[in-house]
Coordinates of C-alpha atoms (C1' of nucleotides) in Angstrom, one line a residue:
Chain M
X1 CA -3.6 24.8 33.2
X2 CA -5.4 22.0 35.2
X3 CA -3.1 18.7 34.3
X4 CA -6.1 16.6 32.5
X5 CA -5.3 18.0 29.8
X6 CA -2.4 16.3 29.3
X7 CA -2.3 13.5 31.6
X8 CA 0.6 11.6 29.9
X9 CA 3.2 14.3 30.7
X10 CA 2.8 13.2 34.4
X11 CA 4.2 10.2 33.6
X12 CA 7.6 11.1 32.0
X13 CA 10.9 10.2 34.4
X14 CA 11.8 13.9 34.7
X15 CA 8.8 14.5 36.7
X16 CA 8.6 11.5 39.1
X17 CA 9.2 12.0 42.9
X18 CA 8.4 15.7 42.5
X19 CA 6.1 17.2 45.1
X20 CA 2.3 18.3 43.2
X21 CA 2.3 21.8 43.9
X22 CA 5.8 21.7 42.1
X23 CA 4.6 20.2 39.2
X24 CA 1.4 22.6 39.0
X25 CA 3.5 25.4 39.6
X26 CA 5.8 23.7 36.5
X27 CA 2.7 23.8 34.5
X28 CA 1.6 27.2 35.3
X29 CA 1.4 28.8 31.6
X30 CA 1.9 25.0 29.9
X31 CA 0.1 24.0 26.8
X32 CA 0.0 21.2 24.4
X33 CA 0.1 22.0 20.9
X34 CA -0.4 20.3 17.4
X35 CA 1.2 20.7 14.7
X36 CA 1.4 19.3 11.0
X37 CA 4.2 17.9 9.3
X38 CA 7.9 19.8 8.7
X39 CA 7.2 22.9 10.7
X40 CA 10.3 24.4 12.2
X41 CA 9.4 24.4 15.8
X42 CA 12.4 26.1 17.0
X43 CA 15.4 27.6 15.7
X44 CA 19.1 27.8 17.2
X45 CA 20.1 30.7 18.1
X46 CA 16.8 31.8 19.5
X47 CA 16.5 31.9 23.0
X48 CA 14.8 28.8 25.9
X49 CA 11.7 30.1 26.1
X50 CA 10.0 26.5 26.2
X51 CA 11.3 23.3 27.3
X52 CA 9.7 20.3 24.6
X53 CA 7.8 17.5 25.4
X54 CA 7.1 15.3 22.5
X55 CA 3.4 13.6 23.1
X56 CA 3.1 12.2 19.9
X57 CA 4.4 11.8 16.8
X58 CA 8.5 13.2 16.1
X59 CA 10.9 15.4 15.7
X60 CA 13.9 16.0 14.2
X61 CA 16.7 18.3 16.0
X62 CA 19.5 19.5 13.5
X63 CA 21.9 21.7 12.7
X64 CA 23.4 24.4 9.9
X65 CA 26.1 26.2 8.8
X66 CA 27.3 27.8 6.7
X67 CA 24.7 26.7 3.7
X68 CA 24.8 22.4 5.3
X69 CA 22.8 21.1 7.5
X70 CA 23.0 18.0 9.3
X71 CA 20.7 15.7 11.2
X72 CA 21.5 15.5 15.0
X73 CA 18.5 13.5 16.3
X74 CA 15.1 12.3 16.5
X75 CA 13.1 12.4 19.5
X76 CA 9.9 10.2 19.7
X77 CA 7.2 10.3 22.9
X78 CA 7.6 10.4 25.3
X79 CA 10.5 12.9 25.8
X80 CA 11.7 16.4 26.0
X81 CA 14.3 18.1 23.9
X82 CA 16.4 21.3 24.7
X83 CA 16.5 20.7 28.3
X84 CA 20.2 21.8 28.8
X85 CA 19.4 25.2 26.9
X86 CA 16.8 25.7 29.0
X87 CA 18.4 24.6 32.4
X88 CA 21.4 27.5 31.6
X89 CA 18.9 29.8 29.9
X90 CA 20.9 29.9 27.0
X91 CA 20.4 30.1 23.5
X92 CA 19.3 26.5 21.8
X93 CA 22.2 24.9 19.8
X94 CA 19.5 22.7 17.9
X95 CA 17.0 23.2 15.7
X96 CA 13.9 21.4 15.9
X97 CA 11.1 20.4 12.8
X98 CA 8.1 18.0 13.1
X99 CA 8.8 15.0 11.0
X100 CA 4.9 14.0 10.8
X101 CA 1.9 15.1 12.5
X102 CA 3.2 16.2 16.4
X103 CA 1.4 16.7 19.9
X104 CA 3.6 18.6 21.7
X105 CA 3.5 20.1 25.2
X106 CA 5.8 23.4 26.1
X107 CA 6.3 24.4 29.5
X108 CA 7.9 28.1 30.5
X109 CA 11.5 27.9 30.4
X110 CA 11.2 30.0 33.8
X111 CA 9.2 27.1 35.3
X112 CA 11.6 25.0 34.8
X113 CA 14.6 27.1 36.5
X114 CA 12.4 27.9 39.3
X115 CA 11.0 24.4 40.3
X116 CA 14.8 23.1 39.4
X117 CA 15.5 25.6 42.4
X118 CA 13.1 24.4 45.0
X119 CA 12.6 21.0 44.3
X120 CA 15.8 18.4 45.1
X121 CA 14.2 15.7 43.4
X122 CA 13.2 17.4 40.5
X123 CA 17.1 18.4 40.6
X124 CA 17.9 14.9 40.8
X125 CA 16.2 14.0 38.0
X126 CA 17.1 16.5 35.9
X127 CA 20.6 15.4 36.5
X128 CA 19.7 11.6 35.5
X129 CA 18.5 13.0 31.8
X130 CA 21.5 15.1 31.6
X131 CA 23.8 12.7 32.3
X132 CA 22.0 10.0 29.7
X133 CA 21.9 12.9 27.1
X134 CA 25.7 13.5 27.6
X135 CA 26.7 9.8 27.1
X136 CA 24.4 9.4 24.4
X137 CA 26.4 12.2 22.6
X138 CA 29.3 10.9 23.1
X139 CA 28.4 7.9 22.2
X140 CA 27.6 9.5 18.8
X141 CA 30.9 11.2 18.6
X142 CA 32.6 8.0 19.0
X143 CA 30.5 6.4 16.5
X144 CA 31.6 8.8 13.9
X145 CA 34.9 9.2 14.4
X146 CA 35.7 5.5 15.0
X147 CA 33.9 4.3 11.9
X148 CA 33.4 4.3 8.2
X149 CA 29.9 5.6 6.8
X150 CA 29.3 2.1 6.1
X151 CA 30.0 0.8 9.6
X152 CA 27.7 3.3 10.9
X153 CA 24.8 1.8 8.9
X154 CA 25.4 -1.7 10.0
X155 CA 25.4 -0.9 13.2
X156 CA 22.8 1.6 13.0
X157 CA 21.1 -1.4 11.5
X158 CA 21.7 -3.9 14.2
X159 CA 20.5 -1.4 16.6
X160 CA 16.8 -0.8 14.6
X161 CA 16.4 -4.6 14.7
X162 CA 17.1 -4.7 18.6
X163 CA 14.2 -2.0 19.0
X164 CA 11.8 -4.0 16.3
X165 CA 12.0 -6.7 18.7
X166 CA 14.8 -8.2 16.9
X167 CA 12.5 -9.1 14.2
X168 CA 14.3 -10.5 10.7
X169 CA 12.2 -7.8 8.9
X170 CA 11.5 -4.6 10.0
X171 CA 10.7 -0.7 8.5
X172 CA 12.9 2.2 8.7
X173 CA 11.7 4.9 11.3
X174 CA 12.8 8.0 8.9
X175 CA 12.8 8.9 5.7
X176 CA 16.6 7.7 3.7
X177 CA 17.9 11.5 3.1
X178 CA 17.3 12.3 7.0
X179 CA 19.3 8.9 7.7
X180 CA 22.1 9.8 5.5
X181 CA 22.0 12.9 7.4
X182 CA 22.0 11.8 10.6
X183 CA 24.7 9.0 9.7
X184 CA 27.0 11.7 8.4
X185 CA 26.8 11.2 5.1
X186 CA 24.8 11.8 1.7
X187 CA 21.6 10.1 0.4
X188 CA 23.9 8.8 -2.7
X189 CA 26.3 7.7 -0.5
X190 CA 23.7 5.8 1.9
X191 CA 22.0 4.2 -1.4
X192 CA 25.2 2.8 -2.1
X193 CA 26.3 1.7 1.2
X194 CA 23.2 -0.7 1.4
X195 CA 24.0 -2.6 -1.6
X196 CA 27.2 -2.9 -0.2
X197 CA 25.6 -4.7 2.7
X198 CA 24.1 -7.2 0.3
X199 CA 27.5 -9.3 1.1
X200 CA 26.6 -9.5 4.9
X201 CA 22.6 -10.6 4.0
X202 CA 21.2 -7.0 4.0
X203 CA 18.0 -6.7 2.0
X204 CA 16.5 -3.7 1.6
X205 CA 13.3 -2.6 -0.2
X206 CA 11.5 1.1 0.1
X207 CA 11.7 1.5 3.7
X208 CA 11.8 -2.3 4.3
X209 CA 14.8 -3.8 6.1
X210 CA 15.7 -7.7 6.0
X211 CA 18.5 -9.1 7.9
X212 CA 19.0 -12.8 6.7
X213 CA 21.3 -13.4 9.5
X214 CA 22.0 -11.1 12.5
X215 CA 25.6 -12.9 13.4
X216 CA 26.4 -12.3 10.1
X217 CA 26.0 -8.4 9.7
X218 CA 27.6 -8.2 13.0
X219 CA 30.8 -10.1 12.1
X220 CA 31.1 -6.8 9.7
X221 CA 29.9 -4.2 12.1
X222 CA 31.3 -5.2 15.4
X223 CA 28.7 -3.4 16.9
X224 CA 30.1 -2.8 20.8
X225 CA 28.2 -1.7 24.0
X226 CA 30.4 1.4 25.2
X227 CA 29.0 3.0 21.5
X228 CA 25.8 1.0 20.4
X229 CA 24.3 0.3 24.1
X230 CA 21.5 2.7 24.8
X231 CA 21.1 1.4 28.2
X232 CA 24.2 2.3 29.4
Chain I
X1 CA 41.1 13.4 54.8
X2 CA 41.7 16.8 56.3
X3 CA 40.9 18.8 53.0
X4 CA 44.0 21.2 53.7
X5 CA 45.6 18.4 51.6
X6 CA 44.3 19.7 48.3
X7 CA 42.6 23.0 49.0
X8 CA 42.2 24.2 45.5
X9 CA 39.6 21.6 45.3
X10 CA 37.1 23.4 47.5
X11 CA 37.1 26.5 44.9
X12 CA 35.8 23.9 42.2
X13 CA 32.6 25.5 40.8
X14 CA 31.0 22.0 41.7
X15 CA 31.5 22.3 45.3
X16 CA 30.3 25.7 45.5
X17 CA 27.2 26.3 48.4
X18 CA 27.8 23.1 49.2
X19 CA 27.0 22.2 53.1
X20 CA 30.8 21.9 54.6
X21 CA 29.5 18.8 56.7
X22 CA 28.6 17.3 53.1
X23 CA 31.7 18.2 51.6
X24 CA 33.7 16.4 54.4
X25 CA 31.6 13.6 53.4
X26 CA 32.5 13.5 49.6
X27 CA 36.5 14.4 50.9
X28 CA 36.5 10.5 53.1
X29 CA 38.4 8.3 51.2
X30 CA 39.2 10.9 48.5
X31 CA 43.1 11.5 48.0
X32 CA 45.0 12.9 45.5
X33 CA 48.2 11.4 43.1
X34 CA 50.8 12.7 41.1
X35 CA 51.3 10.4 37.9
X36 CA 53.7 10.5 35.7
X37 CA 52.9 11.5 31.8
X38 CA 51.4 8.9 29.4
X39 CA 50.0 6.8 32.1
X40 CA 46.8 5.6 31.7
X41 CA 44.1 6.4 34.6
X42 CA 41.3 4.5 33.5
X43 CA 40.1 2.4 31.3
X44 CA 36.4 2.4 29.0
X45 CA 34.4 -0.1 30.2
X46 CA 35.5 0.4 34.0
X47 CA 33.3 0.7 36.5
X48 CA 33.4 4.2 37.7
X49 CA 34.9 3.7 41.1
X50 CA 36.4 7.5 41.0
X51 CA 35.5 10.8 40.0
X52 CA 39.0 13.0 39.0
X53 CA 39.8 16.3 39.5
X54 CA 42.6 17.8 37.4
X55 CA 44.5 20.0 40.0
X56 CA 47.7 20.2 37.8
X57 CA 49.3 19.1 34.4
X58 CA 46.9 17.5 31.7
X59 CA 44.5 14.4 30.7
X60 CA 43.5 13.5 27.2
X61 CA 40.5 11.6 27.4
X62 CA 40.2 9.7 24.4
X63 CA 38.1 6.5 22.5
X64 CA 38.8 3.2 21.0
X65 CA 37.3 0.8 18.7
X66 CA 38.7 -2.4 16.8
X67 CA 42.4 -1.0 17.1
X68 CA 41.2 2.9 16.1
X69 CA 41.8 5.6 18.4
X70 CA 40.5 9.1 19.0
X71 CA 41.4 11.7 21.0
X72 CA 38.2 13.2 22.8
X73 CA 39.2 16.4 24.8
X74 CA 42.1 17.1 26.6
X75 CA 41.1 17.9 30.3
X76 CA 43.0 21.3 32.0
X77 CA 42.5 22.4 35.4
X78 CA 40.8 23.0 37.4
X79 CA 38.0 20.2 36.2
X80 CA 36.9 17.2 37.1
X81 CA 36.5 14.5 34.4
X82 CA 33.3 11.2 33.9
X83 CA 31.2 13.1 36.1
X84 CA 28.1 11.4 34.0
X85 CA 29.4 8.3 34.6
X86 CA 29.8 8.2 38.2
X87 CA 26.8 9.7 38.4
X88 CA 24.8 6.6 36.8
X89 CA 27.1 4.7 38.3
X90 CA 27.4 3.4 34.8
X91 CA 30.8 2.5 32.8
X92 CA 33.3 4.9 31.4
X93 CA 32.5 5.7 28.0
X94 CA 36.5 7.1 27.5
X95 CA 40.2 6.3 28.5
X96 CA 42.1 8.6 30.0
X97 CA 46.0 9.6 30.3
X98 CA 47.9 12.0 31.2
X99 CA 49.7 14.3 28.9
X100 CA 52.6 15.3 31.2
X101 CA 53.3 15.4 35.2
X102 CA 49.7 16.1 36.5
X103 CA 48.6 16.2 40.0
X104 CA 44.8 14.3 40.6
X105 CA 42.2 14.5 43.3
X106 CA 40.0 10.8 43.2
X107 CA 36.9 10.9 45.2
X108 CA 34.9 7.7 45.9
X109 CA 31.9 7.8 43.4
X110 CA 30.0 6.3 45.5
X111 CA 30.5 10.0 48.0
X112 CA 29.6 11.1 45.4
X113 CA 26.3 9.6 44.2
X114 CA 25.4 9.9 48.2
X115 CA 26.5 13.4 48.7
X116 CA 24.5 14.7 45.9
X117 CA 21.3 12.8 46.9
X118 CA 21.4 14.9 50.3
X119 CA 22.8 18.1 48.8
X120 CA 20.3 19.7 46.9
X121 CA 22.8 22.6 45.9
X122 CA 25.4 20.3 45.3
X123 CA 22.4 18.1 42.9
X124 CA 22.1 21.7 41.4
X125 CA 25.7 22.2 40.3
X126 CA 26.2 19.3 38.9
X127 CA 23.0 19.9 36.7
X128 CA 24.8 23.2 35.6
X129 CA 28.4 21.2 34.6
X130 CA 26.5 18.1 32.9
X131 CA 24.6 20.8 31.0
X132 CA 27.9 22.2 30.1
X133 CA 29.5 19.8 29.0
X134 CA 26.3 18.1 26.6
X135 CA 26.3 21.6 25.0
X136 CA 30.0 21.0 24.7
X137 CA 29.9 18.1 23.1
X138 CA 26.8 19.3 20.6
X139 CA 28.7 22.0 19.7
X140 CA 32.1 19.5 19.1
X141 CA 29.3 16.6 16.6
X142 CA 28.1 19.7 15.1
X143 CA 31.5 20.9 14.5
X144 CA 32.5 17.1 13.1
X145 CA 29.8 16.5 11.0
X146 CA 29.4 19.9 9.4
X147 CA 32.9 21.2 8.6
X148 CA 35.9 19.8 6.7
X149 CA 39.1 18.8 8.3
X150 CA 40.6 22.3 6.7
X151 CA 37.8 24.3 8.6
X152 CA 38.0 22.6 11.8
X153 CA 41.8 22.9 12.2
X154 CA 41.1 26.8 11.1
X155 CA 38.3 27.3 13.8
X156 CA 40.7 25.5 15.9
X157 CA 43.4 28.2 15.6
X158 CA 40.9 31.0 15.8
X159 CA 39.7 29.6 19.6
X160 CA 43.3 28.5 21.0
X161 CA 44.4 32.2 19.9
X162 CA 41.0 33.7 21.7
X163 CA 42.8 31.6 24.8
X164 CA 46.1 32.9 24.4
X165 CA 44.7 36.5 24.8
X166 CA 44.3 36.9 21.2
X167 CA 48.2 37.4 20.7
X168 CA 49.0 37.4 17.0
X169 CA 51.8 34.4 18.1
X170 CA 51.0 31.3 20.2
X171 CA 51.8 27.9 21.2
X172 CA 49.7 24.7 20.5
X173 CA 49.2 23.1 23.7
X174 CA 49.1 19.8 22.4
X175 CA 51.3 17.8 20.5
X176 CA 50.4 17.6 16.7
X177 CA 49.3 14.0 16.1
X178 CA 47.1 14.0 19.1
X179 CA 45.3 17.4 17.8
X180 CA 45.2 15.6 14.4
X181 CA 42.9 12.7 16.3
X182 CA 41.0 15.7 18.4
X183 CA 40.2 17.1 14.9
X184 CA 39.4 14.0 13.3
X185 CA 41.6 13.9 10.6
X186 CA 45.4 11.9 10.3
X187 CA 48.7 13.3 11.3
X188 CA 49.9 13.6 7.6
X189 CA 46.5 15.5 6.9
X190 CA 46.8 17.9 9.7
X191 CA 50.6 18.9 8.2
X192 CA 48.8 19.5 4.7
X193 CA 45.8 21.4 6.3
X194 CA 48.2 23.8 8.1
X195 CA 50.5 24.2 4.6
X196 CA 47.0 25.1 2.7
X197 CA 46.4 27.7 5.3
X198 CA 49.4 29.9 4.7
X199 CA 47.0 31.0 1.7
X200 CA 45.0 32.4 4.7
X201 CA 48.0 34.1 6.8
X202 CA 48.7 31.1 8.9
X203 CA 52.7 30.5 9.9
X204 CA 53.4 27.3 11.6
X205 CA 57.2 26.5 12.9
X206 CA 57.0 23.4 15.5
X207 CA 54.6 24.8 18.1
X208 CA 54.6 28.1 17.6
X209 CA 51.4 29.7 15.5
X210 CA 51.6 33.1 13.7
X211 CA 48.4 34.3 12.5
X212 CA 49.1 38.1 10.5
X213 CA 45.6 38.4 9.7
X214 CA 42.9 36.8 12.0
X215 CA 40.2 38.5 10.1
X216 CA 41.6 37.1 6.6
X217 CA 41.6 33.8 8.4
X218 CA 38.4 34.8 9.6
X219 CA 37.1 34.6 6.3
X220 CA 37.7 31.4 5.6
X221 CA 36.9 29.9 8.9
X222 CA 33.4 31.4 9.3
X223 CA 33.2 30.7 12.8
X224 CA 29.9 30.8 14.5
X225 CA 29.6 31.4 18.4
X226 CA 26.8 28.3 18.2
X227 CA 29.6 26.0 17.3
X228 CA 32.8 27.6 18.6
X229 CA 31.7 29.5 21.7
X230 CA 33.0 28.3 24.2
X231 CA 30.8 30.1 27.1
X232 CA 27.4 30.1 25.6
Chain T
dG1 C1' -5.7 9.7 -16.6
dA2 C1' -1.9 13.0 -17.6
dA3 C1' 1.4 15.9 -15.6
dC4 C1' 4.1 16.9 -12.0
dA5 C1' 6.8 16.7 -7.7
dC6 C1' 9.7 14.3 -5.0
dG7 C1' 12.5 10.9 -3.1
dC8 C1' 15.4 7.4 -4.4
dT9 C1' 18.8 5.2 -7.3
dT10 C1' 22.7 4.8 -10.6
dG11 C1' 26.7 6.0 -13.2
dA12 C1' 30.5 9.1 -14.1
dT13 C1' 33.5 12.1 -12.1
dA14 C1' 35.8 15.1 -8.6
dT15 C1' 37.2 16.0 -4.1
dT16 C1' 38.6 14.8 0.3
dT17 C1' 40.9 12.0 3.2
dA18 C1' 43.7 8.0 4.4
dT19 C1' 47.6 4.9 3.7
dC20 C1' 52.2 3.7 2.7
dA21 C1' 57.0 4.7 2.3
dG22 C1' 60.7 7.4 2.9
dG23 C1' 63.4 11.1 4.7
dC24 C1' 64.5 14.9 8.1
dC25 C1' 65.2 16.7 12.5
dT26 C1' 65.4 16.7 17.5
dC27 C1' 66.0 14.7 21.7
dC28 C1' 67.6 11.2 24.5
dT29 C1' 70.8 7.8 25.9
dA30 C1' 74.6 4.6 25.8
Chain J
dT1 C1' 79.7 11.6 20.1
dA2 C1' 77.2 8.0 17.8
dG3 C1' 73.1 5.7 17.5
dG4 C1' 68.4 5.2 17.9
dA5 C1' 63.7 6.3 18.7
dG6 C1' 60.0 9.1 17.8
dG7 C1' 57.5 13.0 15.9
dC8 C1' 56.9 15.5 11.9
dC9 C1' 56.9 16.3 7.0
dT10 C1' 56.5 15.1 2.0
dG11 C1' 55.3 12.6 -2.1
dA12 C1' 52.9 8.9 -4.4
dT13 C1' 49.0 6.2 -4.3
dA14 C1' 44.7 4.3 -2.8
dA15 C1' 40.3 4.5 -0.6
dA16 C1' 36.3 6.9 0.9
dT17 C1' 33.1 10.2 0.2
dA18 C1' 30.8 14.0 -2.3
dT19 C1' 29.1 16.1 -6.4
dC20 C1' 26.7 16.3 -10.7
dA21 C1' 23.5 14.6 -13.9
dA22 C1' 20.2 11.6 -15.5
dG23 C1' 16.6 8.4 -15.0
dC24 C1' 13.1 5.6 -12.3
dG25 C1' 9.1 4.9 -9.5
dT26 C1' 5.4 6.3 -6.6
dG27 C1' 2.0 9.2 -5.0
dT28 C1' -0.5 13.5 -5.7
dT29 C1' -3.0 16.9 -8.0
dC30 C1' -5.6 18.9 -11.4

DNA sequence: GAACACGCTTGATATTTATCAGGCCTCCTA
DNA sequence: TAGGAGGCCTGATAAATATCAAGCGTGTTC
């Protein structure tokens, strides 16, 4: 599939310093896809076939068992999702819905092992988003082990207002019940928990989010750079 | 450093196809240490001067915030530990100390870092451990965020007795309050856990773990290869 | 516009988990 | 051998979190 038909993909870190015939062989048997709301895009258990590539819109990857099913993450353009699974060809531990209208691009599984093989760079890079992955989950595991349900949200809070441009006022990205989720914890619970942070200035209306005063909120949540920091 | 110093280290899976001139590379400046138990081998929030090998003994890597601690995972050998970290040349994300008497290989991250920009089969093992260990530590969030302390400690059992061969009698490896903060739960609640699952066929004198019945505990447990595999 | 679905909220209650305090036991050391 | 420290257990209590059951509001559909 000649790459003009999805240009943008070019662009993403994974693929930068890889030679061209690499990528084209990468994109042998590619194609973008759209899809509506809420479908289930992958489930886990099933096997790589695909690595992801969100173009647009979002999607949620989460989890079951047993009956419960929790929220692991969301992933917004521009960036894949399952790479590990499909780097070890095993099955995907995630699964994955659209959480509104999607453009996504999947690329043979197969591809990807086989240009991981031959290219070094590609190798290299591959590497970089593995090892951000990884520290982003543990990042997560330390969050919710080290803190209440209600220090999650401030913090989760603090870090929503950093990426609105630390606007005083800004919109949540998803939907309450898949935060609660996500936060570890139930939609009641989360309902609660923000009128809790009324005391530290928190105003919060539909999907609207004020903070009346940042230092405040943060005197709660001690938000700290080894869990909150996504740069690092 | 001659590598005849710490052989065992050449037969990590990381250093496998490795060029030899590239390995004598990553070996300058490396040397290895034997430390005493409970002595603390780095910090979070270092820089990551060193990536550790494990050669002997134990390390529990573990996570603190605002006076809470957690234990992480406990590192066996062979196995290197912060891999990621040296990698982005980035700062610890976990503490680490050893559990008892343990023997440790420190090579220079900055080797490293330059060893696997020349080494494309080198780049290509360390893609296969950093995707082990993300899946890892998906499987370990999924495992926090979907089970109860009860089920955890139970799926617990069920894997350390997998290790031990499946005999019907083992040892915990690890001392009881520091599984309690592996499992995310207190001391006093791990005690209670493991009285409630007597109902289930578990026996518990010190170390020592008798399970009469795995599939009765089974039962209960539900474990799921997703979660509690530890291979997939 | 009425009826409905759905997400969110709220209150009451139950369950889970943590905290606090005390006691037991083992191991180490003076 | 006598303390003493530390890990573990137990009971009582408190706090955090989940569950259950309405009700509210908004947006959609017929």
């Amino acid at each position: 599939m000649p790459k003009s038909h999805f240009p943008e993909i070019r662009e993403l870190d994974l693929f930068q310093g890889m030679k061209e015939d690499h990528f084209l062989i990468l994109m042998r048997g590619s194609y973008v896809q759209n899809f509506p709301p809420q479908i289930e895009l992958i489930s886990e258990g099933d096997p790589s076939d695909f690595l992801h590539i969100v173009l647009s819109g979002s999607v949620d990857l989460f989890s079951g068992w047993r009956g419960r099913e929790t929220s692991m993450a969301t992933v917004t353009p521009i960036s894949t999702f399952i790479l590990a699974a499909t780097i070890k060809n095993a099955p995907y531990l995630m699964s994955a819905r659209t959480l509104e209208k999607s453009r996504i691009a999947l690329v043979p599984s197969e591809n990807v092992r086989d240009v991981f093989e031959m290219d070094p760079l590609f190798a290299q890079a591959i590497v970089m988003e593995l090892a951000r992955c990884y520290r982003s989950v543990i990042k997560s595991t330390k969050n919710l082990k080290l803190r209440t349900s209600l220090e999650r949200l401030a913090n989760y809070l603090l870090r929503q207002q950093i990426r609105a441009d630390n606007a005083a006022e800004f919109d949540l990205l998803i939907e309450k019940r898949r935060l609660a989720s996500f936060l570890g914890m139930t939609p009641e619970n989360l309902s609660r928990a923000f009128k809790s942070l009324r005391a530290y200035g928190v105003i919060v209306d539909g999907t609207r989010v004020q903070i009346s005063d940042r230092s405040d909120l943060e005197r709660f949540a001690k938000p700290c750079p080894l869990i909150d920091d996504q740069s690092i």
